[in-house]
Structure formats: C-alpha cells, structure tokens
Tab-separated table of C-alpha atoms in Angstrom:
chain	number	residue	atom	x	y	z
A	18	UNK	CA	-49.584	218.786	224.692
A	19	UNK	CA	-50.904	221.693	226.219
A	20	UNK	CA	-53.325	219.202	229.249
A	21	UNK	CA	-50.723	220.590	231.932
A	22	UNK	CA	-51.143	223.921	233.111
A	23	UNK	CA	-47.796	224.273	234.348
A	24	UNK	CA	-46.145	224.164	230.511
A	25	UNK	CA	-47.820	227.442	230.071
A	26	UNK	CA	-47.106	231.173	231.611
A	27	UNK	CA	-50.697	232.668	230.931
A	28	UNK	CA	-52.764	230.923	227.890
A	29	UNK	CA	-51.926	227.983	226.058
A	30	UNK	CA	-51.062	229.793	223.130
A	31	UNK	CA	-47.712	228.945	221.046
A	32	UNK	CA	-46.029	230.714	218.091
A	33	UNK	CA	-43.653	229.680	215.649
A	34	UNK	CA	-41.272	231.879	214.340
A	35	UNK	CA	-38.646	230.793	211.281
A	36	UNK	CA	-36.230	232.689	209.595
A	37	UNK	CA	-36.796	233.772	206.145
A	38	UNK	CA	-33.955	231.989	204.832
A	39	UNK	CA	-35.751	229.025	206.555
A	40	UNK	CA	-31.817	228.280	208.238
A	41	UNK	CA	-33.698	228.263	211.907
A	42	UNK	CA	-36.661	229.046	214.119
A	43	UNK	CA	-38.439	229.556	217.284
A	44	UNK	CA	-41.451	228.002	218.990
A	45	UNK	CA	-42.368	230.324	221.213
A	46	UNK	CA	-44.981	229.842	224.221
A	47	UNK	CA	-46.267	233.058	224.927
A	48	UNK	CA	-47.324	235.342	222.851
A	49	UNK	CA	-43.921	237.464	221.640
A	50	UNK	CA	-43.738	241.056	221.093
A	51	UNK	CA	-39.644	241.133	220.771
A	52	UNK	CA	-38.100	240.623	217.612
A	53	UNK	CA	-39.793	237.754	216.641
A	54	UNK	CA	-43.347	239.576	216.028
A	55	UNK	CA	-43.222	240.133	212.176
A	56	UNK	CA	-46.753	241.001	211.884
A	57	UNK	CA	-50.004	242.306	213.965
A	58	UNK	CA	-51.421	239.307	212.815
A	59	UNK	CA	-50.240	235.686	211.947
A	60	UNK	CA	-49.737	233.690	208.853
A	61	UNK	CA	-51.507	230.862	210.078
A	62	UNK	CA	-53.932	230.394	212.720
A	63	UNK	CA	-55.030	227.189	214.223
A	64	UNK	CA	-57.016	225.910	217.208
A	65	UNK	CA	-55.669	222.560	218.567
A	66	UNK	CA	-56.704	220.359	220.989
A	67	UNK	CA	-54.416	219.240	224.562
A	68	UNK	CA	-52.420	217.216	222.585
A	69	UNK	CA	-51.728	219.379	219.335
A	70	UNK	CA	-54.245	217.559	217.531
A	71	UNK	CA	-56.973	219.533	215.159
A	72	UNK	CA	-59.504	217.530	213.357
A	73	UNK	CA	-59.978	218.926	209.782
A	74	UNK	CA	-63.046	219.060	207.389
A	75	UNK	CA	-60.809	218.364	204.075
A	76	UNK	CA	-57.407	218.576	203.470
A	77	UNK	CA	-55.206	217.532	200.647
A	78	UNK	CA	-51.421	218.033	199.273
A	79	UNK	CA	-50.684	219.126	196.124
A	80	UNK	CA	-47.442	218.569	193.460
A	81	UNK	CA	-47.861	220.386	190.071
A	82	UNK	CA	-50.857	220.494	189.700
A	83	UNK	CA	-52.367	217.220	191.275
A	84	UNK	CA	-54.059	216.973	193.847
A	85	UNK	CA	-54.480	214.331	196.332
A	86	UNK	CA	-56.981	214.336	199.532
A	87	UNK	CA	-57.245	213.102	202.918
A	88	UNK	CA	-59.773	210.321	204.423
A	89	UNK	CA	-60.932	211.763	207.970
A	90	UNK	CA	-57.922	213.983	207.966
A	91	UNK	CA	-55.795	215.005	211.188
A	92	UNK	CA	-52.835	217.793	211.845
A	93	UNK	CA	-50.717	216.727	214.270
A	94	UNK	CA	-47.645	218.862	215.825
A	95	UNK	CA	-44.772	216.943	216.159
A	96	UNK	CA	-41.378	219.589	216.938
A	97	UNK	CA	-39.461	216.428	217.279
A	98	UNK	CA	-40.360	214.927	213.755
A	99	UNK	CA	-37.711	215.083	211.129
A	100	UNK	CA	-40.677	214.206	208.329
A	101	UNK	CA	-43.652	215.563	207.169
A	102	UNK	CA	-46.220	212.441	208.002
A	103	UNK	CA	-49.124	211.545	205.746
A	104	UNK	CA	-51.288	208.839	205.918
A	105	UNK	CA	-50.217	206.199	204.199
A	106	UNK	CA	-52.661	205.589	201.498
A	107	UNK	CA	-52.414	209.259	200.256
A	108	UNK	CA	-48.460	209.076	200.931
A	109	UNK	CA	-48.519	206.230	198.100
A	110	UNK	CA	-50.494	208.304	196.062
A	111	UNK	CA	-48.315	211.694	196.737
A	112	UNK	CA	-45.188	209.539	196.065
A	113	UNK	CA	-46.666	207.943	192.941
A	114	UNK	CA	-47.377	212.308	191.477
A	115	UNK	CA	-43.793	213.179	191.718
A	116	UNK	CA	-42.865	212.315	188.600
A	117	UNK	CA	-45.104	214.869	187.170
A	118	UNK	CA	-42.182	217.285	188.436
A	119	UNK	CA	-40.022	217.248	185.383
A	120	UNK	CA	-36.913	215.420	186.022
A	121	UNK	CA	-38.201	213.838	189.345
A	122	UNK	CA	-37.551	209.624	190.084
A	123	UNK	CA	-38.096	208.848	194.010
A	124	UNK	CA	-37.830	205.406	195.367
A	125	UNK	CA	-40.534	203.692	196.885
A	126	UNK	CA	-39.365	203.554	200.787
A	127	UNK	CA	-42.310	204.629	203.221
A	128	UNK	CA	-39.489	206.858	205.254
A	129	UNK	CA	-37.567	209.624	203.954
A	130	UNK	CA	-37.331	208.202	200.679
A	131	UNK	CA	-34.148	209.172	198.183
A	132	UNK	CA	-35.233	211.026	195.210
A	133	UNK	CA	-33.038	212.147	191.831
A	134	UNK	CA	-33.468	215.291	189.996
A	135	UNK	CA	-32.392	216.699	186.854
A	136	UNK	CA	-31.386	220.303	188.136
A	137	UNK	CA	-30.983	221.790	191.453
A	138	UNK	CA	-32.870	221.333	194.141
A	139	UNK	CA	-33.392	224.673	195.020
A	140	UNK	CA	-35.645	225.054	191.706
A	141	UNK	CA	-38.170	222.661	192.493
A	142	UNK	CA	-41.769	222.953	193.065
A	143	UNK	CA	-43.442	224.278	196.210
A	144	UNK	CA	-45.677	221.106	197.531
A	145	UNK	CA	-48.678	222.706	198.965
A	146	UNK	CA	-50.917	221.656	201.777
A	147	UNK	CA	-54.407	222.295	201.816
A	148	UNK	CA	-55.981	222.798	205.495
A	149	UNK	CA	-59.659	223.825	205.129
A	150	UNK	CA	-59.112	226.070	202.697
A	151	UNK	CA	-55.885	227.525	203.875
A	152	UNK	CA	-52.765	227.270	201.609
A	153	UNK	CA	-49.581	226.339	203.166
A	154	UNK	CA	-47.052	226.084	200.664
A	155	UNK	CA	-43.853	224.094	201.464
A	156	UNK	CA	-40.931	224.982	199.695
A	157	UNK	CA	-38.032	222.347	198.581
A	158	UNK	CA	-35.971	223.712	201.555
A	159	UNK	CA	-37.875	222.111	204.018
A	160	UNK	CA	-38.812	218.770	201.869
A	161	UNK	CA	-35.323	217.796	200.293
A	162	UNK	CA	-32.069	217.641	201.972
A	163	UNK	CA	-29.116	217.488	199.468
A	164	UNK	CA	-27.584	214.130	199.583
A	165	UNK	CA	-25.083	214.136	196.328
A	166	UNK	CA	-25.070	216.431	193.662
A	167	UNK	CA	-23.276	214.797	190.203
A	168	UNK	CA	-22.652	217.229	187.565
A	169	UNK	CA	-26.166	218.395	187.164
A	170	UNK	CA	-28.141	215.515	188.469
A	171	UNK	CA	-29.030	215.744	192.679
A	172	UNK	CA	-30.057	213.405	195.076
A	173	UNK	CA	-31.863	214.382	197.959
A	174	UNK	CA	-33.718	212.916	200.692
A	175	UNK	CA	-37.810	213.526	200.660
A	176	UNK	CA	-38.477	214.745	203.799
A	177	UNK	CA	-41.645	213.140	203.882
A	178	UNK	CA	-43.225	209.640	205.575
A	179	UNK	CA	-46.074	207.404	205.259
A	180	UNK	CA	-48.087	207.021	208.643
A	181	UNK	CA	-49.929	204.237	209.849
A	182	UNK	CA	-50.790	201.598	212.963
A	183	UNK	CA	-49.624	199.171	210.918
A	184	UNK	CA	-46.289	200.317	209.804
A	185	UNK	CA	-42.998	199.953	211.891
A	186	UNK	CA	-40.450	202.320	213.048
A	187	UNK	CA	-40.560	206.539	212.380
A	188	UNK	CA	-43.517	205.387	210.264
A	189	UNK	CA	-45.761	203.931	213.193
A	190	UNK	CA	-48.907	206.744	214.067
C-alpha cells in the first residue's frame, strides 16, 4: 500500500508500463520520463486509496456481448496475483457466459479453471472490464495460458478466480 511514506521518492504515484507484445512490464514508482513514457498522458487513470483499494460506482465484465455487473464493487491491486479475482457470485455468472464464445467449454473450478477451445487461443475474444465507464479490454494473452494444443482443439488455463471470505486457498478475499 502506499500508508508508508518511505515506499515513495516524492508522491505516491505509480505507473505501469507493459510491452506491446504483452511478453513483460514495469511498475514504476515515480513518475517516468525514460523510455517507458509512451504518451503525455495515460491510458488509464485511477485514484486509490493506502492500500490500492478504489471503491467503484458500477462496474461489470463483459464476454460477447453479455454483460454481467458487480454488487458494491471494489478494484484491488494485487502485482503478486497470478488471477484476475471477481467476486464470486458474478465469477459464477462470468464462468456460466463463456460458452457464448463459439467453441468455448470451461470447467467449473473457482481457481484458474481449464477451458477447451475449438481454434487457437490467440483468436479469442477480448473480455472487457467496465470501471465507471472506462473500458479496459483484456485480451486472451493475459486470460489463457496454453496448456495443450491437439490438432486444432486447445486447452488453456482461465486466468481468472472467484473471490470470497468464505472460499479457501488463492480464492480467499
């Protein structure tokens, strides 16, 4: 979180910076004029809290087409997260829209479940996120990780979890 002066050089400010073949990245804690500065003015802005928390008015992810929203929604930061975390009641709901993806089957696990797809995984869907009123679209780099590819079927991890106090494990918020 940003509660500790010390973390921080001058303001608390942080950027992110990812390669546009989305192979790496940077979070940055100061505000970067180097290499890394792509633009006078960011993709993405958003005002936090100390502990990389910011409380949203509506917010909802979105598969072809379908929508699904958030009750009382929260962002959270989390660089050391492997999984995009939802709450669990719209995770079920998100999990239960894939199949509108042509060619899309995902099992029902709560962590990182394992998907199949008719094609290759670079041509699916971007799954966007909707942040009061900002798009941020998430392509299938970041949410599937190849596991097996047979002929022309995949498999491929969902890089996505179901959050909640009263789940277990990578799953517990």
């Amino acid at each position: 979180g940003t509660g500790e002066k010390d973390y921080f050089m001058s303001s608390k400010r942080f950027s992110i910076y990812i390669e546009s073949d989305l192979s790496k990245g940077k979070l940055l804690f100061k505000n970067e004029t180097s290499k890394y500065a792509q633009s006078s003015s960011p993709l993405y802005t958003f005002k936090t809290n100390s502990t990389w928390e910011l409380s949203l008015a509506h917010a909802s992810i979105q598969v072809e087409g379908c929508a699904m929203g958030f009750d009382n929604p929260n962002l959270v930061f989390d660089i050391n997260s492997d999984a995009i975390g939802l709450p669990e009641s719209t995770y079920e709901l998100f999990i239960n829209s894939l199949p509108k993806i042509p060619g899309v089957r995902c099992g029902s696990e709560k962590y990182k479940p394992t998907c199949s797809y008719n094609g290759k995984i670079q041509d699916l869907p971007d799954i966007t996120l909707w942040l009061d009123g900002k798009s941020l679209a998430i392509p299938s780099k970041i949410y599937a990780t190849l596991i097996q590819k047979e002929g022309s079927e995949s498999s491929f991890a969902l890089n996505f979890r179901a959050t909640s106090p009263s789940l277990v494990g990578k799953s517990y918020v």
